[in-house]
């Protein structure tokens, strides 16, 4: 099956009882048993739910994996992955990652004796020099949030394999339509399904996809034992959202490339971060591992004044000022004070995230309206 067919058919059958084409929402907490242990595969909805099963099977197929576990948020999915580790284990992570992921690693897992070192993963030698006897996991996010750096998944996974480490790729920014890290050697792929997978800004969810049966069993154990599972209604919404993933991504990626070109020539704009530019340092790697260059674009203002970035963001009409990304509607945000507010300023500046950095999640509206909106918002700037 091609990707466009998989989003609609992989793991999804009409309901055998009624013929319903859409997967029913099994809004139940428990399932009847004929005698103890004699049931139809479902006992209690924290452990398994038929709507969730369909979603998990579909997502496993989209990532070219064998197993998927769904969680109540992207952070809960990451938390489940980190629970594969034990005190004393160490992680090497990219230094330009989602602020909430940084917070979980730094402010939660450090307290449980799991230490993370952050580094620029676009240079593989940085990682090689940090691996020590305690290192167990490499945490990759590519394209990175919000500076759209590109990390070479294949090279990192082969380094991870040679050192006996697990490599996990947060694939939220790309979606399985643009990039399938398991094919490049990753052991685990995670998503904030809140973003492109759901695609309509109407749910919060996370997923983890793997190929290895033992890893899958450990994750399913954690999913049930900890219990951060999504409800059936949210699973239904995700299944529905996924059906249009390739259509949405094609349009959003095309819009993003036009917007990046527009911003590049604007007199108030300094750097534009977009891996589709031929002179982007990760352009060739993006071409190798991604189908398109994604629908996220970030930029800095020439004067780098935070208040001026805020003023521009409060003037856009179609680009809604909001946290999150990956929905059909375009969003505008200020990572230094929003998604990355929990990263200390000095560390943020060291990772080249400036005071005026504005991030756009480009949606599927008409391109003329989107460019017109940015033009008027920037145009009123002195
Ligand atoms: C790259 C990335 N990973 C993880 C998360 C966390 O996901 P959630 O908000 O669904 O918990 C986000 C949320 O913005 C994200 O952008």
Tab-separated table of C-alpha atoms and ligand atoms in Angstrom:
chain	number	residue	atom	x	y	z
A	1	UNK	CA	0.000	0.000	0.000
A	2	UNK	CA	1.198	3.520	-0.771
A	3	UNK	CA	1.137	6.045	2.069
A	4	UNK	CA	-2.020	7.761	0.760
A	5	UNK	CA	-3.828	4.410	0.847
A	6	UNK	CA	-2.406	3.366	4.203
A	7	UNK	CA	-3.783	6.458	5.972
A	8	UNK	CA	-7.269	5.291	5.010
A	9	UNK	CA	-7.000	1.495	5.069
A	10	UNK	CA	-4.009	0.199	7.072
A	11	UNK	CA	-5.295	-1.576	10.165
A	12	UNK	CA	-8.803	-0.211	9.568
A	13	UNK	CA	-11.707	-2.503	8.639
A	14	UNK	CA	-15.429	-1.725	8.608
A	15	UNK	CA	-16.947	-2.666	11.990
A	16	UNK	CA	-17.686	-6.440	11.767
A	17	UNK	CA	-20.857	-6.162	13.884
A	18	UNK	CA	-22.606	-3.354	12.015
A	19	UNK	CA	-20.685	-2.592	8.834
A	20	UNK	CA	-19.943	0.951	10.057
A	21	UNK	CA	-17.244	2.342	7.769
A	22	UNK	CA	-15.890	4.679	10.425
A	23	UNK	CA	-14.251	3.045	13.438
A	24	UNK	CA	-16.760	3.228	16.318
A	25	UNK	CA	-15.905	5.121	19.499
A	26	UNK	CA	-15.918	2.353	22.104
A	27	UNK	CA	-16.875	4.561	25.026
A	28	UNK	CA	-16.650	1.919	27.705
A	29	UNK	CA	-14.357	1.348	30.657
A	30	UNK	CA	-14.828	-2.412	30.830
A	31	UNK	CA	-15.771	-5.481	28.739
A	32	UNK	CA	-17.959	-8.439	29.694
A	33	UNK	CA	-16.316	-11.848	30.269
A	34	UNK	CA	-18.123	-15.185	29.837
A	35	UNK	CA	-16.053	-16.702	32.606
A	36	UNK	CA	-12.925	-15.270	34.305
A	37	UNK	CA	-10.298	-14.744	31.574
A	38	UNK	CA	-12.680	-15.851	28.809
A	39	UNK	CA	-13.288	-12.676	26.778
A	40	UNK	CA	-13.022	-11.234	23.260
A	41	UNK	CA	-9.533	-9.768	23.729
A	42	UNK	CA	-10.588	-6.788	25.792
A	43	UNK	CA	-10.888	-6.669	29.592
A	44	UNK	CA	-10.419	-3.132	30.869
A	45	UNK	CA	-10.032	0.084	28.860
A	46	UNK	CA	-6.760	1.246	30.426
A	47	UNK	CA	-5.168	-1.944	29.103
A	48	UNK	CA	-6.841	-2.039	25.667
A	49	UNK	CA	-9.673	-0.298	23.860
A	50	UNK	CA	-10.798	-1.274	20.329
A	51	UNK	CA	-10.768	2.333	19.019
A	52	UNK	CA	-7.247	2.737	20.369
A	53	UNK	CA	-6.167	-0.579	18.835
A	54	UNK	CA	-7.224	0.581	15.354
A	55	UNK	CA	-5.338	3.859	15.768
A	56	UNK	CA	-2.210	2.086	17.040
A	57	UNK	CA	-2.233	-0.415	14.173
A	58	UNK	CA	-2.707	2.343	11.629
A	59	UNK	CA	0.144	4.450	13.023
A	60	UNK	CA	2.493	1.463	13.220
A	61	UNK	CA	1.877	0.940	9.484
A	62	UNK	CA	2.420	4.631	8.667
A	63	UNK	CA	5.827	4.634	10.383
A	64	UNK	CA	6.761	1.317	8.722
A	65	UNK	CA	6.901	-0.187	12.203
A	66	UNK	CA	5.275	-3.219	13.789
A	67	UNK	CA	3.975	-1.900	17.112
A	68	UNK	CA	2.509	1.351	18.410
A	69	UNK	CA	1.412	2.475	21.881
A	70	UNK	CA	-0.756	5.574	22.262
A	71	UNK	CA	-0.618	7.909	25.272
A	72	UNK	CA	-2.632	10.804	26.631
A	73	UNK	CA	-0.091	13.405	25.404
A	74	UNK	CA	3.228	13.686	23.619
A	75	UNK	CA	4.894	14.255	26.980
A	76	UNK	CA	3.289	11.077	28.373
A	77	UNK	CA	4.690	9.188	25.357
A	78	UNK	CA	8.162	10.572	26.047
A	79	UNK	CA	7.766	9.783	29.744
A	80	UNK	CA	6.967	6.152	28.876
A	81	UNK	CA	10.128	5.941	26.753
A	82	UNK	CA	12.250	7.398	29.561
A	83	UNK	CA	10.809	4.793	31.929
A	84	UNK	CA	12.688	2.190	29.880
A	85	UNK	CA	15.803	3.557	31.628
A	86	UNK	CA	16.948	3.238	35.241
A	87	UNK	CA	18.867	5.422	37.719
A	88	UNK	CA	22.482	5.921	36.630
A	89	UNK	CA	21.643	5.688	32.926
A	90	UNK	CA	22.476	8.668	30.753
A	91	UNK	CA	20.938	10.253	27.666
A	92	UNK	CA	22.517	12.434	24.985
A	93	UNK	CA	19.927	14.788	23.475
A	94	UNK	CA	19.894	17.515	20.855
A	95	UNK	CA	20.312	20.982	22.384
A	96	UNK	CA	17.599	22.523	20.194
A	97	UNK	CA	14.548	20.563	21.249
A	98	UNK	CA	11.003	21.245	22.365
A	99	UNK	CA	11.038	23.128	25.690
A	100	UNK	CA	8.726	20.628	27.379
A	101	UNK	CA	11.018	17.746	26.421
A	102	UNK	CA	13.941	19.681	27.899
A	103	UNK	CA	11.911	20.296	31.074
A	104	UNK	CA	11.007	16.619	31.455
A	105	UNK	CA	14.646	15.566	31.056
A	106	UNK	CA	16.114	18.316	33.244
A	107	UNK	CA	13.520	18.933	35.936
A	108	UNK	CA	11.911	15.520	36.342
A	109	UNK	CA	14.268	12.725	35.298
A	110	UNK	CA	17.417	14.299	36.755
A	111	UNK	CA	15.677	13.847	40.147
A	112	UNK	CA	15.407	10.132	39.456
A	113	UNK	CA	19.123	9.786	38.650
A	114	UNK	CA	18.802	9.824	34.850
A	115	UNK	CA	21.173	12.449	33.503
A	116	UNK	CA	20.962	14.113	30.082
A	117	UNK	CA	23.705	15.954	28.215
A	118	UNK	CA	22.543	18.327	25.491
A	119	UNK	CA	24.611	18.910	22.370
A	120	UNK	CA	24.416	20.123	18.789
A	121	UNK	CA	23.590	16.872	17.029
A	122	UNK	CA	24.096	18.248	13.538
A	123	UNK	CA	27.781	17.403	14.164
A	124	UNK	CA	28.037	13.679	14.871
A	125	UNK	CA	31.480	14.091	16.448
A	126	UNK	CA	29.829	16.017	19.302
A	127	UNK	CA	27.827	12.903	20.138
A	128	UNK	CA	30.740	10.521	19.679
A	129	UNK	CA	32.847	12.467	22.166
A	130	UNK	CA	30.076	12.428	24.805
A	131	UNK	CA	29.240	8.700	24.809
A	132	UNK	CA	30.441	7.050	28.014
A	133	UNK	CA	29.859	3.792	29.865
A	134	UNK	CA	26.576	5.049	31.328
A	135	UNK	CA	25.056	6.317	28.061
A	136	UNK	CA	21.947	4.336	27.089
A	137	UNK	CA	19.919	6.539	24.761
A	138	UNK	CA	20.274	9.138	22.018
A	139	UNK	CA	17.349	11.580	21.860
A	140	UNK	CA	16.922	13.143	18.432
A	141	UNK	CA	14.434	15.743	17.233
A	142	UNK	CA	14.560	16.667	13.547
A	143	UNK	CA	13.673	19.133	12.145
A	144	UNK	CA	14.392	20.809	15.478
A	145	UNK	CA	12.007	23.096	17.265
A	146	UNK	CA	12.076	26.009	16.570
A	147	UNK	CA	15.282	26.567	14.566
A	148	UNK	CA	14.597	23.853	11.980
A	149	UNK	CA	18.059	22.352	12.189
A	150	UNK	CA	18.364	19.009	10.473
A	151	UNK	CA	19.982	16.016	12.114
A	152	UNK	CA	21.203	13.081	10.045
A	153	UNK	CA	19.062	10.238	11.414
A	154	UNK	CA	20.868	7.448	9.580
A	155	UNK	CA	24.346	8.446	10.801
A	156	UNK	CA	23.204	8.896	14.400
A	157	UNK	CA	21.383	5.562	14.407
A	158	UNK	CA	24.414	3.766	13.074
A	159	UNK	CA	26.583	5.410	15.764
A	160	UNK	CA	23.942	4.393	18.355
A	161	UNK	CA	23.930	0.792	17.105
A	162	UNK	CA	27.725	0.538	17.138
A	163	UNK	CA	27.727	1.664	20.794
A	164	UNK	CA	24.731	-0.456	21.856
A	165	UNK	CA	22.477	2.581	22.494
A	166	UNK	CA	18.780	3.055	21.831
A	167	UNK	CA	18.049	5.898	19.431
A	168	UNK	CA	14.709	7.661	19.700
A	169	UNK	CA	13.514	10.196	17.140
A	170	UNK	CA	10.814	12.717	17.994
A	171	UNK	CA	9.149	12.862	14.566
A	172	UNK	CA	6.481	15.417	15.521
A	173	UNK	CA	7.689	18.191	13.193
A	174	UNK	CA	7.904	15.967	10.128
A	175	UNK	CA	4.985	13.531	10.571
A	176	UNK	CA	5.272	9.993	9.154
A	177	UNK	CA	4.334	11.368	5.729
A	178	UNK	CA	7.575	13.315	5.442
A	179	UNK	CA	9.982	11.010	7.269
A	180	UNK	CA	10.048	7.459	8.663
A	181	UNK	CA	13.004	7.208	11.092
A	182	UNK	CA	12.612	3.439	11.689
A	183	UNK	CA	13.641	2.972	8.037
A	184	UNK	CA	16.825	4.926	8.829
A	185	UNK	CA	17.661	2.668	11.785
A	186	UNK	CA	15.882	4.318	14.746
A	187	UNK	CA	14.763	2.028	17.581
A	188	UNK	CA	11.869	4.228	18.700
A	189	UNK	CA	9.841	6.956	17.012
A	190	UNK	CA	7.607	9.242	19.017
A	191	UNK	CA	5.095	11.921	18.132
A	192	UNK	CA	3.081	14.543	19.794
A	193	UNK	CA	-0.003	13.347	17.859
A	194	UNK	CA	-1.558	16.621	19.022
A	195	UNK	CA	0.165	18.156	15.980
A	196	UNK	CA	0.149	16.911	12.349
A	197	UNK	CA	-1.271	13.471	13.126
A	198	UNK	CA	-4.465	14.860	14.679
A	199	UNK	CA	-4.129	17.851	12.375
A	200	UNK	CA	-7.155	19.835	13.536
A	201	UNK	CA	-6.084	21.303	16.902
A	202	UNK	CA	-8.802	19.336	18.669
A	203	UNK	CA	-6.941	16.718	20.706
A	204	UNK	CA	-3.855	16.092	22.857
A	205	UNK	CA	-2.111	12.737	22.355
A	206	UNK	CA	1.243	11.005	22.011
A	207	UNK	CA	2.393	7.827	20.283
A	208	UNK	CA	5.483	5.610	20.238
A	209	UNK	CA	6.249	3.234	17.362
A	210	UNK	CA	8.865	0.454	17.400
A	211	UNK	CA	9.830	-2.672	15.469
A	212	UNK	CA	11.350	-4.688	18.276
A	213	UNK	CA	8.899	-7.022	20.021
A	214	UNK	CA	10.572	-6.844	23.414
A	215	UNK	CA	10.619	-3.033	23.374
A	216	UNK	CA	6.952	-3.069	22.332
A	217	UNK	CA	6.073	-5.356	25.249
A	218	UNK	CA	7.898	-3.126	27.725
A	219	UNK	CA	6.124	-0.045	26.382
A	220	UNK	CA	2.724	-1.753	26.503
A	221	UNK	CA	3.501	-2.773	30.089
A	222	UNK	CA	4.349	0.854	30.998
A	223	UNK	CA	1.254	2.098	29.128
A	224	UNK	CA	-0.952	-0.141	31.258
A	225	UNK	CA	0.996	0.082	34.517
A	226	UNK	CA	1.252	3.896	34.514
A	227	UNK	CA	-2.074	4.454	32.785
A	228	UNK	CA	-1.509	7.654	30.778
A	229	UNK	CA	-3.794	6.427	27.985
A	230	UNK	CA	-5.896	8.447	25.533
A	231	UNK	CA	-9.680	8.162	25.637
A	232	UNK	CA	-11.593	6.524	22.766
A	233	UNK	CA	-13.081	9.798	21.524
A	234	UNK	CA	-9.596	11.263	21.045
A	235	UNK	CA	-8.477	8.055	19.295
A	236	UNK	CA	-11.409	8.423	16.916
A	237	UNK	CA	-10.486	12.050	16.175
A	238	UNK	CA	-6.886	11.004	15.477
A	239	UNK	CA	-8.024	8.218	13.118
A	240	UNK	CA	-10.187	10.729	11.280
A	241	UNK	CA	-7.435	13.356	11.147
A	242	UNK	CA	-4.866	10.911	9.778
A	243	UNK	CA	-6.988	10.159	6.698
A	244	UNK	CA	-6.100	13.564	5.223
A	245	UNK	CA	-2.498	13.741	6.497
A	246	UNK	CA	-0.841	13.592	3.046
A	247	UNK	CA	-3.285	16.109	1.540
A	248	UNK	CA	-2.787	18.513	4.434
A	249	UNK	CA	0.979	18.129	4.453
A	250	UNK	CA	1.366	18.660	0.701
A	251	UNK	CA	-0.553	21.917	0.880
A	252	UNK	CA	1.039	23.151	4.110
A	253	UNK	CA	4.568	22.379	2.867
A	254	UNK	CA	3.946	24.214	-0.410
A	255	UNK	CA	2.581	27.234	1.524
A	256	UNK	CA	5.602	27.158	3.866
A	257	UNK	CA	8.089	27.270	1.007
A	258	UNK	CA	6.340	30.331	-0.483
A	259	UNK	CA	6.267	32.058	2.925
A	260	UNK	CA	9.948	31.332	3.560
A	261	UNK	CA	10.802	32.967	0.209
A	262	UNK	CA	8.648	35.988	1.064
A	263	UNK	CA	10.280	36.462	4.482
A	264	UNK	CA	13.782	36.119	3.053
A	265	UNK	CA	13.360	39.289	1.032
A	266	UNK	CA	11.609	41.380	3.751
A	267	UNK	CA	13.699	44.323	4.973
A	268	UNK	CA	12.837	43.838	8.690
A	269	UNK	CA	13.683	40.154	8.697
A	270	UNK	CA	17.145	38.871	9.533
A	271	UNK	CA	17.653	35.085	9.395
A	272	UNK	CA	14.915	32.798	8.041
A	273	UNK	CA	15.107	29.192	9.206
A	274	UNK	CA	13.733	26.815	6.597
A	275	UNK	CA	15.442	23.573	5.493
A	276	UNK	CA	14.111	23.992	1.958
A	277	UNK	CA	16.647	26.753	1.248
A	278	UNK	CA	19.568	25.401	-0.776
A	279	UNK	CA	21.985	27.245	1.542
A	280	UNK	CA	20.445	25.789	4.752
A	281	UNK	CA	23.235	23.728	6.381
A	282	UNK	CA	20.950	20.680	6.629
A	283	UNK	CA	19.411	20.998	3.156
A	284	UNK	CA	21.095	17.972	1.590
A	285	UNK	CA	20.332	15.741	4.579
A	286	UNK	CA	16.721	16.953	4.562
A	287	UNK	CA	16.516	16.035	0.878
A	288	UNK	CA	17.830	12.580	1.705
A	289	UNK	CA	15.576	11.766	4.658
A	290	UNK	CA	12.421	13.852	4.082
A	291	UNK	CA	9.760	13.876	1.369
A	292	UNK	CA	9.256	17.666	1.643
A	293	UNK	CA	10.908	20.280	3.845
A	294	UNK	CA	8.055	20.610	6.325
A	295	UNK	CA	5.546	23.328	7.116
A	296	UNK	CA	7.398	25.160	9.891
A	297	UNK	CA	9.294	28.394	9.279
A	298	UNK	CA	11.069	30.510	11.901
A	299	UNK	CA	12.692	33.917	11.595
A	300	UNK	CA	14.453	36.649	13.575
A	301	UNK	CA	14.033	40.405	13.308
A	302	UNK	CA	17.026	42.528	12.332
A	303	UNK	CA	16.774	44.599	15.542
A	304	UNK	CA	16.185	41.454	17.685
A	305	UNK	CA	13.787	43.219	20.079
A	306	UNK	CA	11.365	40.919	21.904
A	307	UNK	CA	8.613	43.554	22.216
A	308	UNK	CA	8.680	44.175	18.459
A	309	UNK	CA	8.234	40.477	17.807
A	310	UNK	CA	5.254	40.517	20.180
A	311	UNK	CA	3.748	43.531	18.365
A	312	UNK	CA	3.966	41.770	15.001
A	313	UNK	CA	2.380	38.624	16.402
A	314	UNK	CA	-0.515	40.518	17.922
A	315	UNK	CA	-1.343	42.052	14.509
A	316	UNK	CA	-1.700	38.902	12.397
A	317	UNK	CA	-5.284	37.921	11.596
A	318	UNK	CA	-5.079	34.464	10.005
A	319	UNK	CA	-1.899	33.420	11.796
A	320	UNK	CA	-3.425	32.877	15.219
A	321	UNK	CA	-1.186	33.630	18.177
A	322	UNK	CA	-1.227	30.327	20.014
A	323	UNK	CA	0.921	27.494	21.336
A	324	UNK	CA	1.083	24.287	19.282
A	325	UNK	CA	1.491	23.557	15.578
A	326	UNK	CA	0.444	21.156	12.865
A	327	UNK	CA	-3.236	22.049	12.552
A	328	UNK	CA	-5.053	23.131	9.395
A	329	UNK	CA	-4.986	26.714	10.660
A	330	UNK	CA	-1.776	28.736	10.577
A	331	UNK	CA	-0.330	29.652	13.964
A	332	UNK	CA	2.288	32.173	15.021
A	333	UNK	CA	4.278	31.925	18.225
A	334	UNK	CA	7.237	33.310	20.135
A	335	UNK	CA	9.311	30.338	21.331
A	336	UNK	CA	11.537	32.300	23.777
A	337	UNK	CA	8.521	33.309	25.872
A	338	UNK	CA	6.095	30.500	24.984
A	339	UNK	CA	7.149	26.921	24.153
A	340	UNK	CA	10.762	27.494	25.285
A	341	UNK	CA	10.030	29.739	28.274
A	342	UNK	CA	11.392	27.062	30.614
A	343	UNK	CA	14.888	27.206	29.052
A	344	UNK	CA	17.209	29.712	30.817
A	345	UNK	CA	18.027	32.725	28.564
A	346	UNK	CA	21.784	32.086	28.522
A	347	UNK	CA	21.250	28.469	27.456
A	348	UNK	CA	18.671	29.561	24.893
A	349	UNK	CA	21.019	32.151	23.367
A	350	UNK	CA	23.823	29.600	23.302
A	351	UNK	CA	21.516	27.397	21.216
A	352	UNK	CA	21.044	30.401	18.845
A	353	UNK	CA	17.430	30.974	19.871
A	354	UNK	CA	17.243	34.788	19.917
A	355	UNK	CA	14.875	37.176	21.719
A	356	UNK	CA	12.927	38.044	18.561
A	357	UNK	CA	12.562	34.540	17.097
A	358	UNK	CA	9.079	34.073	15.661
A	359	UNK	CA	7.852	30.612	14.691
A	360	UNK	CA	5.178	29.948	12.097
A	361	UNK	CA	3.181	26.761	11.798
A	362	UNK	CA	1.911	27.140	8.262
A	363	UNK	CA	-1.562	25.782	7.650
A	364	UNK	CA	-3.596	24.998	4.563
A	365	UNK	CA	-5.284	28.365	3.927
A	366	UNK	CA	-4.834	30.148	0.577
A	367	UNK	CA	-1.250	31.325	0.178
A	368	UNK	CA	-2.253	34.849	-0.918
A	369	UNK	CA	-4.161	35.407	2.329
A	370	UNK	CA	-1.266	34.094	4.419
A	371	UNK	CA	1.372	36.266	2.733
A	372	UNK	CA	-0.983	39.261	2.833
A	373	UNK	CA	-1.447	38.717	6.566
A	374	UNK	CA	2.301	38.677	7.255
A	375	UNK	CA	2.833	41.653	4.958
A	376	UNK	CA	0.356	43.810	6.881
A	377	UNK	CA	1.638	42.679	10.287
A	378	UNK	CA	5.272	43.396	9.376
A	379	UNK	CA	4.348	46.491	7.361
A	380	UNK	CA	3.051	48.374	10.401
A	381	UNK	CA	6.414	47.929	12.126
A	382	UNK	CA	8.543	51.085	12.346
B	1	LIG	C1	8.507	18.286	19.075
B	1	LIG	C2	7.530	18.095	20.199
B	1	LIG	N1	7.637	17.005	20.986
B	1	LIG	C3	6.773	16.796	22.012
B	1	LIG	C4	5.775	17.689	22.310
B	1	LIG	C5	4.850	17.432	23.467
B	1	LIG	O1	3.619	16.977	23.038
B	1	LIG	P1	2.217	17.229	23.812
B	1	LIG	O2	2.004	18.707	23.840
B	1	LIG	O3	1.242	16.485	22.969
B	1	LIG	O4	2.371	16.664	25.175
B	1	LIG	C6	5.627	18.834	21.519
B	1	LIG	C7	4.565	19.812	21.826
B	1	LIG	O5	4.579	20.928	21.334
B	1	LIG	C8	6.527	19.038	20.435
B	1	LIG	O6	6.444	20.125	19.653
